[in-house]
Structures are given as C-alpha cells and as structure tokens.
Short mmCIF file of C-alpha atoms and ligand atoms in Angstrom, two decimals:
data_model
loop_
_atom_site.label_atom_id
_atom_site.label_comp_id
_atom_site.label_asym_id
_atom_site.label_seq_id
_atom_site.Cartn_x
_atom_site.Cartn_y
_atom_site.Cartn_z
CA UNK M 1 -25.06 -4.95 -8.30
CA UNK M 2 -23.82 -3.32 -5.09
CA UNK M 3 -22.15 0.04 -4.93
CA UNK M 4 -18.44 -0.67 -4.47
CA UNK M 5 -16.61 1.86 -2.29
CA UNK M 6 -13.75 -0.37 -1.17
CA UNK M 7 -11.19 0.42 -3.85
CA UNK M 8 -8.25 0.41 -1.44
CA UNK M 9 -8.83 -3.30 -0.87
CA UNK M 10 -8.82 -4.02 -4.60
CA UNK M 11 -10.10 -2.15 -7.60
CA UNK M 12 -11.82 -3.06 -10.86
CA UNK M 13 -9.87 -4.64 -13.69
CA UNK M 14 -9.06 -1.94 -16.21
CA UNK M 15 -10.09 -2.67 -19.83
CA UNK M 16 -6.49 -2.09 -20.95
CA UNK M 17 -5.22 -4.57 -18.34
CA UNK M 18 -7.78 -7.17 -19.38
CA UNK M 19 -6.84 -6.74 -23.05
CA UNK M 20 -3.12 -7.03 -22.34
CA UNK M 21 -3.72 -10.13 -20.23
CA UNK M 22 -5.93 -11.94 -22.70
CA UNK M 23 -3.61 -11.20 -25.63
CA UNK M 24 -0.62 -12.45 -23.66
CA UNK M 25 -2.45 -15.63 -22.67
CA UNK M 26 -2.53 -16.59 -26.35
CA UNK M 27 1.27 -16.63 -26.50
CA UNK M 28 3.32 -19.72 -25.76
CA UNK M 29 6.89 -19.70 -24.51
CA UNK M 30 8.93 -19.54 -21.34
CA UNK M 31 10.63 -16.11 -21.31
CA UNK M 32 13.88 -17.84 -20.37
CA UNK M 33 13.84 -20.14 -23.40
CA UNK M 34 16.25 -19.26 -26.18
CA UNK M 35 13.99 -20.26 -29.08
CA UNK M 36 11.92 -17.73 -31.00
CA UNK M 37 8.71 -18.24 -29.01
CA UNK M 38 10.59 -17.82 -25.75
CA UNK M 39 12.17 -14.69 -27.16
CA UNK M 40 8.77 -13.22 -28.00
CA UNK M 41 7.39 -13.70 -24.48
CA UNK M 42 10.67 -12.30 -23.14
CA UNK M 43 10.18 -9.27 -25.36
CA UNK M 44 6.73 -8.74 -23.90
CA UNK M 45 8.05 -9.16 -20.36
CA UNK M 46 10.85 -6.65 -20.96
CA UNK M 47 8.51 -4.15 -22.60
CA UNK M 48 6.27 -4.47 -19.52
CA UNK M 49 9.26 -3.87 -17.28
CA UNK M 50 10.11 -0.69 -19.24
CA UNK M 51 6.53 0.51 -18.90
CA UNK M 52 6.27 -0.10 -15.14
CA UNK M 53 9.68 1.54 -14.66
CA UNK M 54 8.51 4.61 -16.56
CA UNK M 55 5.32 4.83 -14.48
CA UNK M 56 7.30 5.08 -11.23
CA UNK M 57 10.47 6.90 -12.32
CA UNK M 58 12.72 3.87 -12.02
CA UNK M 59 15.35 2.33 -14.24
CA UNK M 60 14.13 -0.80 -16.03
CA UNK M 61 16.71 -2.96 -14.25
CA UNK M 62 15.24 -1.89 -10.91
CA UNK M 63 11.85 -3.57 -11.51
CA UNK M 64 11.68 -7.04 -9.96
CA UNK M 65 8.31 -8.56 -10.85
CA UNK M 66 6.69 -10.58 -8.09
CA UNK M 67 3.25 -11.54 -6.76
CA UNK M 68 2.37 -8.22 -5.09
CA UNK M 69 2.71 -6.03 -2.04
CA UNK M 70 2.97 -8.68 0.65
CA UNK M 71 5.81 -10.45 -1.11
CA UNK M 72 7.57 -7.18 -1.91
CA UNK M 73 7.40 -5.99 1.68
CA UNK M 74 8.66 -9.32 3.04
CA UNK M 75 11.45 -9.42 0.49
CA UNK M 76 12.58 -5.85 1.10
CA UNK M 77 12.41 -5.99 4.89
CA UNK M 78 13.92 -9.43 5.47
CA UNK M 79 16.24 -9.21 2.47
CA UNK M 80 17.71 -5.83 3.42
CA UNK M 81 17.98 -6.84 7.08
CA UNK M 82 19.84 -10.03 6.15
CA UNK M 83 22.13 -8.30 3.68
CA UNK M 84 22.96 -5.60 6.22
CA UNK M 85 24.01 -8.28 8.72
CA UNK M 86 25.78 -10.57 6.26
CA UNK M 87 29.25 -9.65 7.41
CA UNK M 88 28.44 -9.69 11.13
CA UNK M 89 27.87 -5.93 11.24
CA UNK M 90 25.23 -6.13 14.00
CA UNK M 91 22.81 -3.72 12.42
CA UNK M 92 19.82 -4.93 14.36
CA UNK M 93 17.57 -1.87 14.61
CA UNK M 94 14.53 -1.46 12.36
CA UNK M 95 12.59 1.81 12.37
CA UNK M 96 8.99 1.58 11.27
CA UNK M 97 5.49 2.65 12.31
CA UNK M 98 2.50 1.12 14.05
CA UNK M 99 0.24 2.42 11.27
CA UNK M 100 1.90 0.30 8.56
CA UNK M 101 0.02 -2.46 6.77
CA UNK M 102 0.37 -5.90 8.37
CA UNK M 103 2.48 -6.90 5.36
CA UNK M 104 5.14 -4.63 6.89
CA UNK M 105 4.44 -4.96 10.61
CA UNK M 106 4.43 -8.75 10.55
CA UNK M 107 7.79 -9.31 8.79
CA UNK M 108 9.32 -6.65 11.06
CA UNK M 109 7.94 -8.44 14.11
CA UNK M 110 9.03 -11.80 12.70
CA UNK M 111 12.60 -10.49 12.51
CA UNK M 112 12.29 -9.25 16.10
CA UNK M 113 10.98 -12.57 17.36
CA UNK M 114 13.20 -14.89 15.37
CA UNK M 115 16.36 -13.00 14.45
CA UNK M 116 17.03 -10.58 17.26
CA UNK M 117 15.89 -7.38 15.54
CA UNK M 118 15.13 -4.40 17.75
CA UNK M 119 12.11 -2.49 16.48
CA UNK M 120 11.40 1.18 17.11
CA UNK M 121 8.24 2.91 15.95
CA UNK M 122 8.03 6.58 14.99
CA UNK M 123 5.40 8.73 16.66
CA UNK M 124 2.44 10.20 14.82
CA UNK M 125 0.40 13.34 15.17
CA UNK M 126 -3.29 12.85 15.93
CA UNK M 127 -4.14 13.13 12.22
CA UNK M 128 -1.80 10.23 11.38
CA UNK M 129 1.12 12.19 9.95
CA UNK M 130 4.61 11.07 10.94
CA UNK M 131 6.24 13.18 13.63
CA UNK M 132 9.59 13.83 11.95
CA UNK M 133 11.13 14.97 15.23
CA UNK M 134 10.59 11.46 16.61
CA UNK M 135 12.14 9.96 13.47
CA UNK M 136 15.11 12.30 13.81
CA UNK M 137 15.55 11.33 17.45
CA UNK M 138 15.48 7.60 16.59
CA UNK M 139 18.02 8.05 13.80
CA UNK M 140 20.32 10.11 16.03
CA UNK M 141 20.10 7.59 18.86
CA UNK M 142 20.52 4.38 16.87
CA UNK M 143 22.15 5.59 13.60
CA UNK M 144 25.04 3.13 13.06
CA UNK M 145 22.96 0.16 14.30
CA UNK M 146 19.98 0.78 12.02
CA UNK M 147 19.54 -1.95 9.39
CA UNK M 148 16.68 -0.21 7.64
CA UNK M 149 13.81 2.24 7.86
CA UNK M 150 10.48 1.08 6.44
CA UNK M 151 7.65 3.63 6.24
CA UNK M 152 4.70 3.57 3.87
CA UNK M 153 4.27 6.33 1.29
CA UNK M 154 0.47 6.49 1.57
CA UNK M 155 -1.54 4.87 4.35
CA UNK M 156 -4.12 2.47 2.93
CA UNK M 157 -6.71 3.19 5.65
CA UNK M 158 -6.48 6.97 6.00
CA UNK M 159 -4.72 8.08 2.82
CA UNK M 160 -2.15 9.99 4.91
CA UNK M 161 1.01 10.75 2.93
CA UNK M 162 4.50 10.50 4.39
CA UNK M 163 7.19 12.70 2.88
CA UNK M 164 9.39 9.78 1.79
CA UNK M 165 12.17 11.87 0.14
CA UNK M 166 12.51 13.65 3.50
CA UNK M 167 12.81 10.29 5.30
CA UNK M 168 15.54 9.24 2.85
CA UNK M 169 17.33 12.51 3.33
CA UNK M 170 17.34 12.09 7.11
CA UNK M 171 18.49 8.46 6.80
CA UNK M 172 21.39 9.42 4.56
CA UNK M 173 23.39 10.76 7.52
CA UNK M 174 24.08 7.14 8.48
CA UNK M 175 23.61 5.60 4.99
CA UNK M 176 20.52 3.79 6.26
CA UNK M 177 18.60 2.02 3.49
CA UNK M 178 14.95 3.09 3.25
CA UNK M 179 12.12 0.89 1.99
CA UNK M 180 8.62 2.15 1.36
CA UNK M 181 5.37 0.29 0.90
CA UNK M 182 3.99 2.29 -2.04
CA UNK M 183 1.04 -0.02 -2.64
CA UNK M 184 -1.50 2.65 -1.70
CA UNK M 185 0.55 5.41 -3.32
CA UNK M 186 0.72 4.08 -6.88
CA UNK M 187 -1.90 5.80 -9.02
CA UNK M 188 -2.82 8.14 -6.17
CA UNK M 189 0.19 10.40 -5.81
CA UNK M 190 3.11 10.98 -8.19
CA UNK M 191 5.98 8.57 -7.55
CA UNK M 192 9.55 9.11 -8.69
CA UNK M 193 11.67 6.27 -7.37
CA UNK M 194 15.04 7.57 -8.55
CA UNK M 195 14.43 11.11 -7.34
CA UNK M 196 13.34 9.78 -3.95
CA UNK M 197 16.68 8.09 -3.22
CA UNK M 198 14.88 5.00 -1.90
CA UNK M 199 16.58 1.63 -1.67
CA UNK M 200 13.41 -0.37 -2.27
CA UNK M 201 9.71 0.20 -2.93
CA UNK M 202 6.80 -2.28 -3.01
CA UNK M 203 4.04 -2.10 -5.62
CA UNK M 204 0.89 -4.14 -6.15
CA UNK M 205 -0.99 -4.46 -9.44
CA UNK M 206 -4.49 -5.15 -8.18
CA UNK M 207 -4.69 -1.76 -6.46
CA UNK M 208 -4.43 0.01 -9.82
CA UNK M 209 -6.58 -2.20 -12.03
CA UNK M 210 -4.47 -5.27 -12.82
CA UNK M 211 -5.46 -8.75 -11.62
CA UNK M 212 -4.55 -9.94 -8.12
CA UNK M 213 -1.20 -11.75 -7.96
CA UNK M 214 1.21 -9.39 -9.73
CA UNK M 215 3.36 -6.59 -8.40
CA UNK M 216 6.95 -5.50 -8.25
CA UNK M 217 9.65 -4.75 -5.78
CA UNK M 218 11.62 -1.80 -7.11
CA UNK M 219 15.21 -2.27 -5.99
CA UNK M 220 17.89 0.39 -6.48
CA UNK M 221 20.71 -0.82 -8.72
CA UNK M 222 23.18 -0.45 -5.89
CA UNK M 223 21.16 -2.68 -3.54
CA UNK M 224 20.98 -6.44 -3.29
CA UNK M 225 18.49 -7.61 -0.69
CA UNK M 226 18.92 -11.33 -0.03
CA UNK M 227 16.35 -13.31 -1.97
CA UNK M 228 13.44 -15.08 -0.29
CA UNK M 229 13.26 -17.68 -3.05
CA UNK M 230 16.19 -19.39 -4.72
CA UNK M 231 16.08 -21.21 -8.00
CA UNK M 232 16.64 -20.32 -11.64
CA UNK M 233 18.10 -16.89 -10.94
CA UNK M 234 15.44 -14.89 -12.76
CA UNK M 235 14.81 -11.20 -12.02
CA UNK M 236 18.42 -10.26 -11.19
CA UNK M 237 18.56 -13.46 -9.08
CA UNK M 238 16.35 -11.63 -6.59
CA UNK M 239 13.15 -13.54 -7.39
CA UNK M 240 13.56 -16.92 -8.99
CA UNK M 241 10.69 -18.61 -10.77
CA UNK M 242 9.35 -18.60 -14.33
CA UNK M 243 8.43 -15.02 -15.13
CA UNK M 244 4.71 -14.33 -15.37
CA UNK M 245 4.66 -12.30 -18.59
CA UNK M 246 0.83 -12.23 -19.00
CA UNK M 247 0.33 -10.67 -15.59
CA UNK M 248 3.35 -8.40 -16.03
CA UNK M 249 1.85 -7.11 -19.30
CA UNK M 250 -1.47 -6.54 -17.58
CA UNK M 251 0.20 -4.71 -14.67
CA UNK M 252 2.10 -2.50 -17.12
CA UNK M 253 -1.13 -1.52 -18.88
CA UNK M 254 -2.92 -0.75 -15.61
CA UNK M 255 0.02 1.21 -14.15
CA UNK M 256 0.28 3.27 -17.35
CA UNK M 257 -3.39 4.23 -17.26
CA UNK M 258 -3.42 4.86 -13.51
CA UNK M 259 -0.44 7.19 -13.66
CA UNK M 260 -1.55 8.92 -16.88
CA UNK M 261 -4.95 9.71 -15.35
CA UNK M 262 -3.62 10.44 -11.87
CA UNK M 263 -3.92 14.21 -11.77
CA UNK M 264 -7.37 14.43 -13.29
CA UNK M 265 -8.69 11.44 -11.36
CA UNK M 266 -7.39 12.62 -8.01
CA UNK M 267 -8.92 16.05 -8.57
CA UNK M 268 -12.24 14.38 -9.39
CA UNK M 269 -12.10 11.94 -6.46
CA UNK M 270 -10.96 14.57 -3.96
CA UNK M 271 -14.10 16.59 -4.70
CA UNK M 272 -16.26 13.48 -4.16
CA UNK M 273 -14.30 12.48 -1.05
CA UNK M 274 -14.61 15.96 0.50
CA UNK M 275 -18.32 15.92 -0.21
CA UNK M 276 -18.68 12.51 1.45
CA UNK M 277 -16.88 13.79 4.54
CA UNK M 278 -18.96 16.96 4.70
CA UNK M 279 -22.23 15.08 4.32
CA UNK M 280 -21.29 12.39 6.83
CA UNK M 281 -20.36 14.91 9.50
CA UNK M 282 -23.57 16.82 8.80
CA UNK M 283 -25.60 13.65 9.15
CA UNK M 284 -23.72 12.28 12.17
CA UNK M 285 -22.18 15.25 14.01
CA UNK M 286 -20.30 12.92 16.40
CA UNK M 287 -18.47 11.24 13.47
CA UNK M 288 -14.71 11.75 13.43
CA UNK M 289 -12.75 12.12 10.19
CA UNK M 290 -9.58 10.50 11.48
CA UNK M 291 -7.06 12.10 9.14
CA UNK M 292 -8.68 15.51 9.01
CA UNK M 293 -6.16 18.22 8.16
CA UNK M 294 -3.42 15.74 7.20
CA UNK M 295 -1.58 15.75 3.92
CA UNK M 296 -3.38 12.88 2.21
CA UNK M 297 -4.28 11.22 -1.06
CA UNK M 298 -7.72 12.07 -2.41
CA UNK M 299 -9.42 8.69 -2.50
CA UNK M 300 -9.84 7.76 1.21
CA UNK M 301 -12.39 8.85 3.74
CA UNK M 302 -11.81 7.16 7.09
CA UNK M 303 -14.39 7.67 9.82
CA UNK M 304 -15.00 6.74 13.42
CA UNK M 305 -18.68 6.53 14.38
CA UNK M 306 -18.62 6.69 18.19
CA UNK M 307 -20.98 4.31 19.96
CA UNK M 308 -21.10 1.82 17.07
CA UNK M 309 -19.13 -1.24 15.96
CA UNK M 310 -17.49 -1.52 12.54
CA UNK M 311 -18.87 -5.00 11.87
CA UNK M 312 -22.48 -3.87 12.47
CA UNK M 313 -21.99 -0.81 10.25
CA UNK M 314 -20.43 -2.85 7.47
CA UNK M 315 -23.10 -5.53 7.64
CA UNK M 316 -25.94 -3.02 7.61
CA UNK M 317 -24.41 -1.01 4.77
CA UNK M 318 -23.91 -4.20 2.81
CA UNK M 319 -27.58 -5.05 3.28
CA UNK M 320 -28.35 -1.65 1.76
CA UNK M 321 -26.16 -2.57 -1.21
CA UNK M 322 -23.05 -0.57 -0.29
CA UNK M 323 -19.65 -2.27 0.10
CA UNK M 324 -17.14 -0.46 2.31
CA UNK M 325 -14.58 -1.72 4.80
CA UNK M 326 -13.29 -1.02 8.26
CA UNK M 327 -9.71 -1.11 7.12
CA UNK M 328 -8.51 -4.04 9.11
CA UNK M 329 -9.60 -7.60 8.51
CA UNK M 330 -7.91 -10.74 9.71
CA UNK M 331 -7.60 -13.81 7.52
CA UNK M 332 -10.99 -15.14 8.52
CA UNK M 333 -12.63 -11.83 7.67
CA UNK M 334 -13.33 -11.11 11.33
CA UNK M 335 -13.00 -7.44 12.16
CA UNK M 336 -10.75 -6.28 14.93
CA UNK M 337 -10.05 -2.74 16.05
CA UNK M 338 -8.13 -0.80 13.41
CA UNK M 339 -4.45 -0.95 14.36
CA UNK M 340 -3.98 2.20 12.29
CA UNK M 341 -6.49 4.12 14.43
CA UNK M 342 -4.78 2.75 17.56
CA UNK M 343 -1.41 3.85 16.16
CA UNK M 344 -2.86 7.34 15.70
CA UNK M 345 -3.84 7.43 19.37
CA UNK M 346 -7.54 6.54 19.25
CA UNK M 347 -8.80 4.18 21.96
CA UNK M 348 -10.02 0.60 21.48
CA UNK M 349 -13.70 1.58 21.36
CA UNK M 350 -13.04 4.26 18.74
CA UNK M 351 -10.76 1.94 16.75
CA UNK M 352 -13.57 -0.65 16.73
CA UNK M 353 -16.00 1.84 15.20
CA UNK M 354 -14.19 2.66 11.95
CA UNK M 355 -15.51 2.77 8.42
CA UNK M 356 -13.26 3.30 5.43
CA UNK M 357 -14.77 4.57 2.20
CA UNK M 358 -12.35 4.39 -0.72
CA UNK M 359 -13.04 5.67 -4.22
CA UNK M 360 -11.68 4.46 -7.53
CA UNK M 361 -11.74 5.05 -11.26
CA UNK M 362 -15.24 3.55 -11.56
CA UNK M 363 -16.71 5.67 -8.72
CA UNK M 364 -19.44 8.16 -9.57
CA UNK M 365 -21.38 10.76 -7.59
CA UNK M 366 -24.32 8.32 -7.64
CA UNK M 367 -22.19 5.81 -5.70
CA UNK M 368 -21.26 8.27 -2.97
CA UNK M 369 -24.85 9.51 -2.77
CA UNK M 370 -25.98 5.89 -2.29
CA UNK M 371 -23.53 5.56 0.60
CA UNK M 372 -24.91 8.68 2.30
CA UNK M 373 -28.50 7.46 1.88
CA UNK M 374 -27.62 4.06 3.29
CA UNK M 375 -25.71 5.59 6.21
CA UNK M 376 -28.65 7.82 7.09
CA UNK M 377 -30.82 4.72 7.29
CA UNK M 378 -28.51 2.35 9.14
CA UNK M 379 -26.58 4.57 11.57
CA UNK M 380 -29.42 4.73 14.15
CA UNK M 381 -29.73 0.92 13.93
CA UNK M 382 -25.98 0.47 14.40
CA UNK M 383 -26.10 2.71 17.46
CA UNK M 384 -28.85 0.57 18.97
CA UNK M 385 -27.06 -2.66 18.04
CA UNK M 386 -23.89 -1.70 19.91
CA UNK M 387 -23.38 -3.51 23.22
CA UNK M 388 -24.13 -1.25 26.21
C1 LIG J 401 -0.58 -0.60 1.97
C2 LIG J 401 -0.65 -2.04 1.55
N1 LIG J 401 0.46 -2.77 1.57
C3 LIG J 401 0.46 -4.05 1.18
C4 LIG J 401 -0.68 -4.68 0.76
C5 LIG J 401 -0.63 -6.10 0.32
O1 LIG J 401 -0.61 -6.16 -1.09
P1 LIG J 401 -0.99 -7.49 -1.87
O2 LIG J 401 -2.45 -7.68 -1.70
O3 LIG J 401 -0.59 -7.22 -3.28
O4 LIG J 401 -0.19 -8.60 -1.28
C6 LIG J 401 -1.88 -3.96 0.74
C7 LIG J 401 -3.15 -4.62 0.35
O5 LIG J 401 -4.16 -4.49 1.01
C8 LIG J 401 -1.87 -2.60 1.15
O6 LIG J 401 -2.98 -1.86 1.14
#
C-alpha cells in the first residue's frame, strides 16, 4: 500500500465514524415520519446535530446538514447574496480572496457573471496571510453596498490561518454578513462559531474522517440565506430533502474525535511537518516553503520546486509509492498552476511546480521519511523532465 500524504484532499475513515455509519444503516425509518421507527432515526439525527454543534461551538439549531463543503459554500454565498438583495437593496459587492477554494471562487464568479455582483479580492502578504489593511480599505470604500464577505478560515493548500473573528469585527461596522469556508479548519484549529460572530460557516465530513458526501452549513439563528433546493422544508427549510441520518451520525462521530484529539494531534503533526520542511530544504536548497513564517495549521507543507513541473513530481513520487498532491486539480485530474500560489504572488512557472504534503491522524514518521527518500530519488529526474 502506498504512503498517503494527501490528507487535505480526503482523510481515512475513522473507526468511530465507520461504526456509527454501519449501526445507523441497520435502522429503518424516514426521520420525518411520525411513527416510532421514524422517531428513532430522528432521534439519532438530532443527537448527531447536537454533537456536531458542540464540536464547533454552535447552537444545535444552527447546524444544517448537507452534502459537504461545495454545497455549503454555494448555499452560503448565493443564499446570503440573494437574501441581501431581496428587497431591492442593491448590495452587489462581494469581498473574497483569490486564494479561496474553487468551491468559493466559482459561486462568487457565477454571481458576478450572471447576477451583476461586483467582486473585490483582498490582498495577501507573500506568505499567504491576508493583508488586513486591504480588507479595511475595501470595507471602508464599499461598506453599505457589501452583500457579504467570504474568507476561508484555513487555506487547504498552505494551511495559512485567517483571523476570522477579526474579519467579523471589521465587517460589523456596516453589519456585513461574513461566511467562512472552514472545511480545512475543522479538526486542525479550534473553532467556536458563536464566539466568532460569523453568519455562516461551511464544514465537510470527509476531511475529518467521515465518508464523502456529508457536511453542514452552520447558519446563525438570525440569518436566513435563501435555499438552493426547495421541497419538504427539512433543515429549517434551508435544505430540503430526506435527512441522511446514517451519514450525519458518522460525521458527528468523526467531528467529535477530530476535535477531541486536536491539540495533541496538531502538536504531533507540527513536529513532523516542520521536520519535512527542514529536510526538504536541506535536500533541495532551491525549494520554497510557500507559507513560511505565516500563522498556519500544523498539517500542511506546501512547496515550490523551481525548474520542475507538479505533474512530473506527483507522477514520479507516486511511482515510488508516495501519494501527495499539487493542491489544484481540475475535474479531469489535469494539473494546472496553483491558483493559491498565484494569489500569493508567485509566477506561473513557480505555481506550476508546487507539491502539497498534508498529514493526518494515520500519518507516522515512517510515512514522512518515505516521502523524503522518494523525493531524493525523483527530484533530479523531475528537473531533467521539465521542458527547457
Ligand atoms: C477548503 C475547501 N473547501 C471546500 C472543499 C469542498 O468540500 P467537499 O469535497 O466536501 O465538497 C474542499 C475540498 O477539497 C476544501 O479543501
């Protein structure tokens, strides 16, 4: 079996999540049915909601179960934008960042293309951290016209953390709703939704050890983003459709474990991550650690290997039995330059030479050592393989 160092793309199913899922699959009953079997699956669903709420410092009524991060981001961004403009208020400005995941950038750009939204991106420092002066300037300039601010809590390529409570505080001057994509934050940094003052926050189960296809949009009780799907009125009428209690139960189990182990795990992974970075830069002195010096979560190491191409590096590492990623993959799995690296100010050639190593709860020192050994072997080949 290969060494898996691509935990930001998806991570292993946790035993607790598997157990919760398989037990729930033995139940029968639509959680909306009034009979006893429906009531028992509803009980499980509501217990799962309580558990997820507790893991992220939210009220139980704020957890809207859905299919994951992409849906949550689309719902929050389009839904808040539409609700802000419901009464003809002309709040057309969206503030975001070029280093967001495509599940944020694309709905924002869809609103710009199809619904007249005006998008402004914050600036970043070279290490990927948000330049709060640029955010302040955008808020001051566009304040009353801003429909929402959407900035991710932790960047999934670099691990860079944005001070989301500070964003919310700055936005409060004009009562601007703030959404955060917390998909890469859950299980990696402490999250307290209520203390943050956020309007909405997207979560995804498969990044913390639940199966793919479950997540939640956390929506403040005072907010009502317009729904993307209409139907039976489930989930506060924000996300219609028969509620997926087996996956919700599995997500709750994974989120509980991920948050319970967070401190210890992040300490352990930060040591491994720092060692990976030190050994890589020793081995390849030209390698760039893109987020060096930034405030960041402990599980990402994001490199640029000048003079190489990500796809060659990934292919060669895979042949050596090590799975990593470049960070950005289109639907067909074809690698393009990392838009995150571009957003940080790196050029096209540098952004096409990225490798992202991400660690998870199953990662051991043997895994990271295997990566270093494989890199030592393949880097000279990748350099030669690069087009002149
Ligand atoms: C930061 C971030 N946001 C959103 C998503 C999309 O989440 P999902 O796969 O649950 O749709 C991902 C997944 O790669 C991600 O890393």
